[in-house]
XYZ file of C-alpha atoms in Angstrom:
692
model
C 6.252 -10.978 -18.726
C 5.521 -12.230 -15.265
C 5.525 -15.940 -14.656
C 4.594 -17.929 -11.619
C 5.282 -21.331 -10.161
C 2.716 -22.677 -7.751
C 2.627 -26.144 -6.233
C -0.587 -26.874 -4.383
C -0.200 -29.683 -1.851
C -3.712 -30.246 -0.628
C -4.498 -31.845 2.687
C -7.596 -34.066 2.838
C -10.830 -32.054 2.981
C -12.196 -34.434 5.583
C -10.600 -36.520 8.283
C -12.493 -39.620 9.502
C -14.132 -38.907 12.813
C -14.173 -35.133 12.418
C -16.886 -32.864 11.113
C -14.733 -30.608 8.971
C -11.167 -29.693 8.177
C -9.893 -26.447 6.671
C -7.945 -27.345 3.481
C -4.419 -25.956 3.181
C -1.975 -25.224 0.356
C 1.717 -24.604 -0.159
C 2.581 -21.912 -2.691
C 5.765 -20.424 -4.066
C 5.204 -17.379 -6.283
C 7.911 -16.306 -8.718
C 8.016 -12.791 -10.087
C 9.229 -11.568 -13.437
C 12.950 -11.867 -14.244
C 14.869 -9.361 -12.160
C 12.344 -9.399 -9.361
C 12.740 -11.273 -6.096
C 11.011 -14.571 -5.442
C 8.588 -14.363 -2.556
C 7.124 -16.930 -0.235
C 3.389 -16.485 0.130
C 2.307 -16.787 3.720
C -1.230 -16.471 4.995
C -3.631 -18.352 7.152
C -6.569 -16.466 5.660
C -7.941 -16.609 2.112
C -5.742 -14.796 -0.402
C -7.455 -12.481 -2.891
C -6.385 -12.816 -6.512
C -8.222 -9.800 -7.907
C -7.197 -7.167 -5.406
C -10.496 -7.173 -3.524
C -10.796 -8.162 0.125
C -11.137 -11.942 0.494
C -14.300 -13.582 1.676
C -14.230 -15.943 4.679
C -12.785 -19.338 3.904
C -15.565 -21.733 2.876
C -15.845 -24.983 4.758
C -15.560 -28.235 2.791
C -18.448 -30.485 3.778
C -18.567 -34.070 2.612
C -22.024 -33.652 1.080
C -21.285 -30.295 -0.549
C -18.091 -30.734 -2.540
C -18.192 -28.467 -5.560
C -16.008 -26.367 -7.789
C -16.889 -23.275 -5.760
C -15.060 -24.785 -2.804
C -11.873 -24.218 -4.801
C -12.672 -21.102 -6.755
C -14.986 -18.671 -5.027
C -17.926 -17.112 -6.824
C -16.137 -13.728 -7.014
C -12.980 -15.058 -8.654
C -10.990 -15.655 -5.461
C -9.358 -18.772 -4.184
C -11.449 -19.615 -1.134
C -8.852 -21.775 0.617
C -6.157 -20.997 3.168
C -2.467 -20.987 2.303
C 0.411 -22.363 4.317
C 3.904 -20.924 4.567
C 6.351 -22.301 1.998
C 10.055 -21.700 2.567
C 12.047 -20.999 -0.546
C 14.654 -23.566 0.425
C 12.991 -26.717 1.744
C 14.968 -28.508 4.434
C 12.324 -31.155 4.971
C 9.853 -32.925 2.771
C 6.435 -31.265 2.664
C 3.380 -33.040 3.940
C 1.842 -35.262 1.300
C -1.798 -35.340 0.328
C -2.523 -38.824 1.643
C -0.335 -38.601 4.783
C -1.516 -42.004 5.942
C -5.171 -41.067 5.711
C -5.922 -42.453 2.255
C -7.606 -45.811 1.817
C -5.620 -48.863 0.723
C -7.856 -50.054 -2.106
C -11.080 -49.491 -3.976
C -14.139 -51.647 -3.505
C -15.378 -53.822 -6.355
C -18.007 -51.966 -8.432
C -17.162 -48.649 -6.772
C -18.841 -45.460 -7.905
C -16.455 -43.575 -10.193
C -18.902 -40.699 -10.658
C -18.701 -40.790 -14.445
C -21.901 -39.432 -15.988
C -22.825 -37.377 -12.926
C -21.113 -34.297 -14.384
C -21.879 -32.953 -17.860
C -20.812 -30.232 -20.259
C -23.320 -27.920 -18.544
C -21.252 -28.150 -15.371
C -18.158 -27.285 -17.385
C -19.786 -24.167 -18.793
C -21.172 -23.113 -15.413
C -17.773 -23.547 -13.752
C -16.088 -21.554 -16.504
C -18.161 -18.486 -15.563
C -16.357 -18.398 -12.233
C -12.847 -19.219 -13.317
C -12.911 -16.866 -16.330
C -13.185 -13.658 -14.300
C -9.941 -11.670 -14.809
C -7.742 -11.406 -11.748
C -4.509 -10.150 -13.292
C -2.679 -13.188 -11.978
C -0.235 -15.516 -13.746
C -0.755 -19.196 -14.671
C -1.238 -21.417 -11.611
C -2.205 -24.913 -10.428
C -5.435 -25.810 -8.676
C -6.826 -29.022 -7.211
C -10.540 -29.671 -7.874
C -12.302 -30.420 -4.596
C -14.556 -32.986 -6.273
C -11.470 -35.143 -6.843
C -11.666 -36.028 -3.140
C -9.155 -38.272 -1.372
C -6.952 -40.615 -3.439
C -5.627 -44.027 -2.507
C -2.437 -44.245 -0.497
C 0.716 -43.787 -2.567
C -1.244 -42.481 -5.552
C 0.869 -40.843 -8.267
C 0.494 -37.193 -9.261
C -1.456 -36.304 -12.397
C -0.890 -32.886 -13.949
C -3.521 -31.742 -16.431
C -2.325 -29.371 -19.150
C -5.282 -27.655 -20.854
C -6.009 -26.860 -24.481
C -6.236 -23.407 -26.015
C -8.997 -22.319 -23.637
C -6.457 -22.520 -20.798
C -9.104 -22.905 -18.098
C -7.882 -26.233 -16.800
C -11.400 -27.628 -16.514
C -11.099 -30.090 -19.404
C -11.154 -33.094 -17.044
C -14.310 -32.031 -15.206
C -16.191 -35.149 -16.365
C -13.376 -37.266 -14.940
C -12.471 -35.473 -11.697
C -14.298 -37.880 -9.389
C -12.850 -41.005 -10.999
C -9.296 -39.744 -11.416
C -9.303 -38.229 -7.949
C -9.656 -41.654 -6.357
C -6.364 -42.929 -7.788
C -4.358 -39.776 -8.571
C -3.345 -36.550 -6.881
C -4.884 -34.321 -9.530
C -3.495 -30.837 -10.279
C -4.883 -28.740 -13.123
C -3.094 -25.870 -14.821
C -5.108 -22.655 -15.187
C -3.909 -20.056 -17.697
C -5.982 -16.856 -17.363
C -7.595 -15.555 -20.549
C -5.613 -12.316 -20.543
C -2.293 -13.992 -19.697
C 0.454 -13.687 -22.300
C 3.102 -16.000 -20.892
C 5.101 -17.374 -23.863
C 5.379 -21.089 -24.505
C 8.867 -21.231 -23.014
C 7.507 -19.685 -19.808
C 4.784 -22.317 -19.572
C 7.363 -25.043 -20.147
C 9.441 -23.647 -17.298
C 6.436 -23.502 -14.965
C 5.387 -27.113 -15.609
C 8.960 -28.375 -15.625
C 9.674 -26.939 -12.181
C 6.548 -28.640 -10.848
C 7.564 -31.960 -12.397
C 11.071 -31.761 -10.977
C 9.761 -30.876 -7.539
C 7.376 -33.823 -7.537
C 10.155 -36.113 -8.722
C 12.423 -34.906 -5.910
C 9.678 -35.640 -3.377
C 8.791 -39.105 -4.739
C 11.563 -40.283 -7.076
C 10.174 -43.828 -7.309
C 6.715 -42.764 -8.472
C 5.756 -41.911 -12.048
C 4.329 -38.485 -12.835
C 1.375 -38.339 -15.218
C 1.003 -35.537 -17.745
C -2.405 -35.384 -19.443
C -2.247 -32.952 -22.334
C -5.373 -31.826 -24.151
C -4.693 -30.446 -27.650
C -2.264 -27.542 -27.030
C -1.488 -29.102 -23.648
C -0.239 -32.145 -25.545
C 2.531 -30.071 -27.120
C 3.412 -28.803 -23.659
C 3.510 -32.356 -22.258
C 5.762 -33.581 -25.085
C 8.144 -30.674 -24.543
C 8.437 -31.506 -20.832
C 9.020 -35.187 -21.621
C 11.750 -34.367 -24.138
C 13.561 -32.060 -21.694
C 13.404 -34.537 -18.800
C 14.270 -38.011 -20.127
C 15.566 -39.208 -16.752
C 12.258 -38.596 -14.944
C 9.652 -41.367 -15.038
C 6.809 -39.708 -16.950
C 3.586 -41.157 -18.321
C 2.259 -38.856 -21.032
C -1.371 -39.102 -22.180
C -2.274 -36.979 -25.188
C -5.893 -36.234 -26.154
C -7.037 -34.138 -29.076
C -9.638 -31.808 -27.665
C -16.704 -31.297 -30.080
C -19.530 -32.508 -31.299
C -22.409 -30.745 -29.465
C -24.583 -33.830 -29.874
C -22.038 -36.051 -28.146
C -21.392 -33.460 -25.464
C -25.140 -33.327 -24.737
C -25.457 -37.128 -24.555
C -23.183 -37.633 -21.544
C -25.951 -38.392 -19.012
C -28.476 -40.095 -21.319
C -29.336 -43.693 -20.442
C -28.913 -45.914 -23.511
C -31.452 -48.406 -22.171
C -34.454 -46.073 -22.240
C -36.740 -46.077 -25.338
C -35.562 -44.004 -28.339
C -38.433 -41.522 -27.907
C -37.360 -40.753 -24.348
C -33.707 -40.535 -25.431
C -34.681 -37.934 -28.032
C -36.665 -35.925 -25.487
C -33.781 -35.982 -23.002
C -31.288 -35.033 -25.720
C -33.503 -32.125 -26.778
C -33.709 -30.945 -23.180
C -29.935 -31.137 -22.763
C -29.300 -29.136 -25.940
C -31.844 -26.518 -24.878
C -30.160 -26.238 -21.491
C -26.812 -25.650 -23.226
C -27.970 -22.643 -25.258
C -27.973 -20.036 -22.440
C -24.510 -21.183 -21.447
C -22.864 -21.055 -24.858
C -22.207 -17.333 -24.492
C -19.542 -18.307 -21.961
C -17.456 -19.868 -24.722
C -17.128 -16.480 -26.396
C -15.411 -15.238 -23.256
C -13.034 -18.181 -23.150
C -11.086 -17.067 -26.193
C -11.809 -13.429 -27.166
C -10.515 -12.279 -30.549
C -7.284 -10.792 -29.232
C -6.589 -13.806 -27.084
C -7.386 -16.171 -29.940
C -4.733 -14.589 -32.131
C -2.239 -14.929 -29.305
C -3.254 -18.561 -28.677
C -2.790 -19.462 -32.359
C 0.712 -18.016 -32.307
C 1.331 -19.914 -29.079
C 0.104 -23.162 -30.654
C 2.387 -22.693 -33.659
C 5.345 -22.115 -31.362
C 4.401 -25.108 -29.198
C 4.035 -27.492 -32.150
C 7.369 -26.439 -33.610
C 9.101 -26.808 -30.244
C 7.628 -30.251 -29.531
C 8.129 -31.700 -33.029
C 11.808 -30.832 -33.036
C 12.357 -32.851 -29.852
C 10.276 -36.008 -30.358
C 13.412 -38.104 -30.795
C 14.523 -37.242 -27.246
C 11.367 -38.525 -25.544
C 11.868 -41.578 -23.327
C 8.544 -41.377 -21.491
C 5.666 -43.814 -21.803
C 3.220 -42.142 -24.217
C -0.428 -42.965 -24.892
C -2.200 -41.081 -27.697
C -6.013 -40.819 -27.726
C -7.110 -39.847 -31.232
C -10.576 -39.056 -32.569
C -11.971 -40.280 -35.862
C -14.275 -37.285 -36.382
C -11.999 -34.435 -35.396
C -12.956 -31.532 -37.669
C -10.217 -29.226 -36.333
C -7.042 -31.290 -36.722
C -6.208 -34.636 -38.425
C -6.034 -36.506 -35.103
C -5.951 -39.983 -36.599
C -2.987 -39.178 -38.849
C -1.254 -37.310 -36.034
C -1.566 -40.358 -33.774
C 0.018 -42.571 -36.413
C 2.850 -40.085 -36.869
C 3.620 -39.947 -33.166
C 3.680 -43.750 -32.892
C 6.368 -43.827 -35.548
C 8.327 -40.903 -34.065
C 8.348 -41.789 -30.350
C 9.988 -45.008 -29.249
C 7.537 -45.954 -26.469
C 4.238 -44.762 -27.876
C 0.854 -46.449 -28.239
C -2.403 -45.145 -29.679
C -6.105 -45.722 -29.161
C -8.539 -44.458 -31.782
C -12.114 -43.426 -31.016
C -13.707 -43.414 -34.434
C -17.049 -41.890 -33.439
C -15.728 -38.974 -31.385
C -14.781 -35.414 -32.206
C -12.207 -32.823 -31.185
C -13.288 -32.450 -27.536
C -12.637 -36.095 -26.813
C -12.472 -35.855 -23.028
C -15.763 -33.934 -22.889
C -17.802 -36.404 -24.925
C -20.132 -39.250 -24.007
C -18.692 -42.702 -23.345
C -15.005 -41.745 -22.988
C -14.036 -42.518 -19.405
C -10.377 -41.560 -19.166
C -9.670 -43.759 -16.152
C -11.145 -46.756 -17.982
C -8.818 -46.104 -20.903
C -5.848 -45.826 -18.556
C -6.777 -49.122 -16.891
C -7.522 -50.954 -20.147
C -4.149 -50.050 -21.601
C -2.343 -51.073 -18.380
C -1.026 -47.520 -18.064
C -1.766 -47.110 -14.358
C 1.160 -47.796 -12.054
C 2.616 -46.543 -8.786
C 6.254 -47.415 -9.419
C 8.724 -47.758 -12.277
C 7.067 -50.888 -13.704
C 3.429 -51.871 -13.966
C 2.424 -54.711 -11.637
C -0.690 -56.583 -12.785
C -1.646 -57.398 -9.209
C -0.632 -54.509 -6.934
C -1.445 -51.800 -9.504
C -4.787 -53.275 -10.490
C -7.868 -51.113 -9.925
C -11.161 -53.056 -9.670
C -13.947 -52.302 -12.142
C -16.397 -49.557 -11.268
C -20.161 -49.792 -11.535
C -20.037 -47.660 -14.700
C -17.533 -50.055 -16.241
C -19.662 -53.041 -15.234
C -22.764 -51.591 -16.880
C -20.936 -50.368 -19.961
C -18.940 -53.546 -20.451
C -21.782 -56.013 -20.113
C -24.697 -53.948 -21.425
C -23.049 -52.162 -24.337
C -19.779 -53.834 -25.330
C -21.067 -57.430 -25.227
C -24.741 -56.669 -24.643
C -26.003 -58.321 -27.835
C -23.927 -61.453 -27.216
C -25.134 -61.903 -23.621
C -28.722 -61.250 -24.694
C -28.506 -63.890 -27.404
C -26.776 -66.539 -25.262
C -28.725 -66.090 -22.000
C -26.158 -68.058 -20.032
C -27.282 -70.053 -17.009
C -24.944 -71.169 -14.227
C -25.185 -74.087 -11.796
C -22.962 -75.023 -8.880
C -22.499 -77.961 -6.493
C -22.968 -77.751 -2.730
C -20.793 -79.551 -0.164
C -23.265 -82.448 -0.005
C -23.152 -82.919 -3.790
C -26.476 -81.213 -4.547
C -26.510 -79.259 -7.804
C -28.308 -75.901 -7.572
C -28.986 -73.009 -9.898
C -26.658 -70.075 -9.201
C -23.237 -69.806 -7.574
C -24.027 -70.565 -3.937
C -21.817 -73.670 -4.132
C -18.692 -71.637 -4.947
C -16.835 -70.189 -1.921
C -16.969 -66.404 -1.642
C -13.758 -66.198 0.363
C -10.448 -66.707 -1.419
C -8.050 -67.916 -2.390
C -10.119 -69.871 -4.908
C -8.826 -71.404 -8.126
C -11.469 -71.983 -10.805
C -10.198 -74.590 -13.270
C -12.158 -75.464 -16.378
C -12.677 -75.949 -20.085
C -11.838 -73.116 -22.476
C -14.602 -72.916 -25.049
C -13.973 -71.930 -28.670
C -12.583 -68.359 -28.728
C -13.259 -68.067 -25.011
C -16.995 -67.491 -25.467
C -17.683 -68.644 -21.913
C -15.507 -66.017 -20.255
C -17.861 -63.026 -20.382
C -20.903 -64.501 -18.660
C -18.729 -66.186 -16.058
C -17.099 -62.923 -14.956
C -20.405 -61.046 -15.099
C -22.383 -63.496 -12.969
C -19.723 -63.701 -10.263
C -19.831 -59.913 -10.009
C -23.612 -59.726 -10.160
C -24.442 -62.553 -7.746
C -21.455 -62.706 -5.375
C -19.746 -59.324 -5.809
C -16.580 -61.299 -6.514
C -14.130 -60.412 -9.272
C -12.778 -63.457 -11.082
C -9.367 -62.672 -12.531
C -8.456 -64.754 -15.535
C -4.957 -65.620 -16.713
C -4.614 -64.893 -20.428
C -2.114 -65.420 -23.228
C 0.894 -63.042 -22.891
C 0.328 -61.725 -26.419
C -2.672 -59.824 -25.076
C -0.286 -57.694 -23.015
C 2.872 -57.450 -25.131
C 1.630 -54.906 -27.660
C 2.601 -57.016 -30.670
C -1.090 -57.273 -31.609
C -1.474 -53.489 -31.560
C -1.119 -51.137 -34.517
C -1.099 -47.367 -35.106
C -4.849 -47.673 -35.781
C -5.824 -49.745 -32.728
C -9.168 -48.891 -31.151
C -10.147 -49.284 -27.516
C -11.788 -52.676 -27.894
C -12.543 -56.031 -26.269
C -8.908 -56.943 -25.407
C -8.656 -53.691 -23.441
C -11.929 -54.429 -21.638
C -10.544 -57.826 -20.586
C -7.755 -55.979 -18.797
C -10.256 -53.609 -17.169
C -11.881 -56.688 -15.640
C -8.648 -58.111 -14.307
C -6.991 -60.311 -16.927
C -3.308 -61.045 -16.186
C -0.565 -62.774 -18.230
C -0.466 -66.531 -17.771
C 2.745 -66.925 -15.803
C 3.661 -68.735 -12.612
C 4.357 -65.355 -11.026
C 0.868 -64.049 -11.850
C -0.848 -67.117 -10.403
C 1.376 -66.975 -7.319
C 0.471 -63.332 -6.639
C -3.240 -63.891 -7.221
C -3.418 -66.757 -4.741
C -1.185 -64.904 -2.287
C -3.700 -62.023 -2.270
C -6.687 -64.355 -1.679
C -8.130 -63.716 -5.134
C -10.522 -65.789 -7.220
C -8.266 -66.861 -10.083
C -9.541 -68.358 -13.339
C -7.231 -70.891 -14.984
C -7.569 -72.759 -18.258
C -4.891 -75.486 -18.390
C -5.811 -76.067 -22.045
C -4.945 -72.466 -22.896
C -5.067 -71.240 -26.477
C -4.821 -74.810 -27.846
C -8.199 -75.559 -26.273
C -9.758 -72.190 -27.141
C -8.555 -72.481 -30.763
C -9.248 -76.159 -31.164
C -9.897 -77.867 -34.472
C -13.188 -79.024 -35.961
C -14.519 -82.107 -34.203
C -12.719 -81.247 -30.946
C -15.524 -79.321 -29.231
C -15.687 -80.228 -25.536
C -12.447 -82.179 -25.742
C -10.296 -81.403 -22.691
C -6.742 -80.787 -23.935
C -4.550 -80.373 -20.866
C -0.801 -80.692 -20.190
C 0.632 -84.003 -19.046
C 2.002 -82.503 -15.831
C 0.016 -81.104 -12.858
C 1.079 -77.486 -13.334
C -1.252 -75.747 -10.888
C -2.022 -78.256 -8.113
C 1.096 -77.734 -6.015
C 0.830 -73.956 -6.395
C -2.730 -74.077 -5.054
C -1.635 -76.314 -2.182
C 1.080 -73.859 -1.202
C -1.565 -71.235 -0.414
C -4.279 -73.588 0.805
C -6.528 -72.528 -2.071
C -9.899 -74.135 -2.770
C -10.033 -75.634 -6.255
C -13.373 -75.544 -8.090
C -13.485 -77.513 -11.361
C -16.111 -76.467 -13.895
C -17.420 -77.260 -17.336
C -19.031 -74.947 -19.887
C -20.896 -75.802 -23.086
C -22.801 -73.973 -25.794
C -20.364 -73.173 -28.604
C -22.085 -75.658 -30.913
C -25.407 -73.914 -30.199
C -24.046 -70.473 -31.087
C -21.718 -70.786 -34.099
C -21.000 -73.083 -37.004
C -17.289 -73.915 -37.250
C -16.341 -73.437 -40.923
C -12.552 -73.048 -41.139
C -10.028 -74.322 -38.602
C -6.226 -74.225 -38.563
C -5.836 -77.181 -40.919
C -8.227 -75.622 -43.445
C -6.478 -72.263 -43.346
C -3.028 -73.780 -43.883
C -4.286 -75.049 -47.260
C -5.056 -71.504 -48.441
C -2.170 -69.671 -50.199
C -1.013 -66.388 -48.620
C -3.100 -67.077 -45.523
C -0.820 -69.937 -44.496
C 2.242 -67.679 -44.804
C 0.587 -65.094 -42.584
C -0.234 -67.699 -39.914
C 3.320 -69.103 -39.979
C 4.791 -65.622 -39.586
C 2.413 -64.837 -36.734
C 3.246 -68.115 -34.999
C 6.998 -67.435 -35.215
C 6.510 -64.057 -33.481
C 4.208 -65.450 -30.817
C 5.446 -66.029 -27.279
C 5.514 -69.745 -26.489
C 3.747 -70.451 -23.209
C 4.796 -74.126 -23.013
C 7.566 -76.276 -24.410
C 7.083 -79.415 -26.487
C 7.291 -81.611 -23.390
C 3.841 -80.484 -22.287
C 2.081 -82.712 -24.813
C -0.606 -81.752 -27.329
C -1.436 -78.545 -25.445
C 1.959 -77.132 -26.461
C 0.865 -77.159 -30.108
C -0.900 -73.815 -29.791
C -1.154 -71.940 -33.074
C -2.634 -68.457 -32.986
C -5.235 -67.970 -35.711
C -8.756 -66.594 -36.037
C -11.221 -69.468 -36.620
C -13.687 -69.106 -39.466
C -17.166 -69.247 -37.925
C -20.727 -68.405 -38.912
C -23.460 -67.485 -36.419
C -26.372 -69.801 -35.757
C -29.825 -69.053 -34.450
C -28.478 -68.984 -30.887
C -29.164 -71.686 -28.371
C -27.864 -71.232 -24.847
C -24.676 -71.447 -22.806
C -24.514 -73.598 -19.648
C -22.007 -73.804 -16.784
C -21.621 -76.292 -13.958
C -19.183 -75.674 -11.103
C -18.276 -78.901 -9.363
C -17.956 -79.600 -5.671
C -15.185 -77.428 -4.173
C -11.975 -79.314 -3.421
C -10.492 -78.081 -0.157
C -6.739 -78.688 -0.070
C -5.836 -76.580 2.935
C -3.714 -78.694 5.265
C -2.927 -81.361 2.652
C 0.825 -80.878 2.747
C 1.417 -84.256 1.100
C 0.461 -82.662 -2.211
C 3.429 -80.324 -1.898
C 5.841 -83.097 -0.995
C 4.616 -85.961 -3.163
C 4.351 -85.597 -6.953
C 2.234 -88.747 -7.150
C -0.455 -87.309 -4.870
C -0.401 -84.068 -6.831
C -0.790 -85.974 -10.095
C -3.735 -87.991 -8.772
C -5.543 -84.830 -7.698
C -4.785 -83.230 -11.052
C -6.432 -86.026 -13.029
C -9.343 -86.059 -10.576
C -9.948 -82.393 -11.386
C -9.689 -83.052 -15.115
C -12.204 -85.894 -14.873
C -14.577 -83.656 -12.921
C -14.455 -81.065 -15.720
C -15.274 -83.734 -18.292
C -18.155 -85.098 -16.158
C -19.579 -81.613 -15.749
C -19.716 -81.062 -19.497
C -21.246 -84.503 -20.110
C -23.917 -83.688 -17.519
C -24.718 -80.338 -19.153
C -24.874 -81.779 -22.675
C -27.466 -84.284 -21.472
C -29.507 -81.956 -19.268
C -29.762 -79.083 -21.760
C -32.163 -81.256 -23.750
C -34.599 -80.763 -20.850
C -34.349 -76.965 -20.897
C -37.661 -75.491 -22.137
C -35.878 -72.213 -22.894
C -32.892 -73.464 -24.845
C -34.312 -71.833 -27.996
C -33.951 -68.070 -28.279
C -37.550 -67.584 -29.429
C -38.854 -69.206 -26.260
C -36.567 -66.968 -24.197
C -37.736 -63.821 -25.977
C -41.337 -64.759 -25.253
C -40.510 -65.389 -21.609
C -38.763 -62.017 -21.287
C -41.792 -60.226 -22.651
C -44.185 -62.000 -20.315
C -42.197 -62.526 -17.138
C -38.735 -61.179 -16.286
C -35.389 -59.796 -17.466
C -32.934 -62.094 -19.205
C -30.813 -62.982 -16.175
C -33.842 -64.572 -14.476
C -34.903 -66.927 -17.263
C -35.174 -70.444 -15.763
C -33.464 -73.511 -17.172
C -33.535 -77.256 -16.654
C -34.128 -78.613 -13.172
C -30.886 -80.180 -11.848
């Protein structure tokens, strides 16, 4: 049986300042055992089906499509470059100094612009038999990645097409060098041959960039292949992401706007399903009867091979499991893998089916970011490896994940100008960093969501909060963990509360959000609402002075207008069994401060017992910015630093006292008045408040 190894190193389709560039590849083809390896060399398109090649298509910026990679007649429509069998120099990399350094805040990740219809249309082209062996291809729509982006190898399911990431190509292509494995329908390469093909690619990439991780995304059958590679190569830094491969309804809902009326959603859904019908015949060609029997034997062989080697896996593994998978018990399989692989985590998607990566609402890059799985070196760095939220993530996070909460609270923000004037909005907060926002941590951190949202919406500034280390350590995860709010906090830039994190944020001119009261303030006891519980020592002042950061103190109120506090820590410790659970949890918790920090060090992790109220409103006031650039005496003199520290604390307390008094003058503090105003006047973010 012939096998083939092909490594496609794609040069950028466009170079700034030029109109077009002819893409190029490097290829090494390997014949069947006993035959000679051959270097493929051509500067013209190479035909894969024995017919004369068509002229090489030109990649235009406005016309990137799948056909730019795979021609309409089943040929690769791109030029090849000579590849010597024995490399004496490193090959040219994809970025080659032409990739961008970073993504813009609220960048367009393209998710939702491609649907299952595109997948079926593309499959018509790639399914045409060419008699060739398995091979790699790079989707043109992936575009140009960031500099130093790691390689991502996609290993397909039983269909073998390699198009299973089509909904994610644009997003993944910005931060990965994406290569997809295509296994022709009529190919009969055994599982061991596929392992050899992928393994040679992995080892080549590792030899080229030994300090970078290599990502293996395995879909269903491809997951077995990924696990086999990981088990055979424990010394290579691999990140393995396993997805069970749907529900036609979910597949048809990919591009439906959740904000439109239900009647219009139904009409659009009906239209999408109707449009799918003529294309469904393509699926019959994906796995014909003879091929299906072969694929099932291949799957059995793959599962047996992978399961016998799970103990040898040292790679970082992330399992994405569906709750409504009617083909395989994905949920149970995810739990089994967590127990069998030493460095394995799982995220469950309870409402999704077998074709997880092809269904509505599952943005693979978002999952990678939210689980802190993206990195460019051996260890994840919360600052240098951070990818800013996209516009899709902004809309999904604030309109769907916490949409009901933000609608009910209708937060309103005020800030203070240089002359002391208080104004509605954030014009008083500097847009240029480094800026350190220091304030009061409301019960359960209720104030965090609106704060981050409004800075993004009004100033296009991402505020990165420092959070309790337990959020990042994995001790709060379980084999049944879902992709939930803690993961979304990481998507929007949360970092562990350490001196190193704050140092790096200020060093990169970020807007950092710091709560000196930490979890003790956010999990305060009954009767302590709006009590500022800070350490005795000025922990952050000298750090801010080192970088000349602007400090902006702020206060936030509204928890007493939203929930009724029923059970606090003291109440729970009086309840049998529950008190043992809290003690055990506290013993396992990472201590952020020692006992010398005062009352703030007494931080017990527990979930307060609360009941919702008819919601009032949440209010924020950002005080006058404190410019400390050039004030070197703060660095040298602890007394000066301490005086500034208590000045900031007093400003936070004054801000909250001001808001508590002024909210009585707000004609829209009551939710019913706000609902009426929305109906008659404007969307929720424009509802007026009290006059400062």
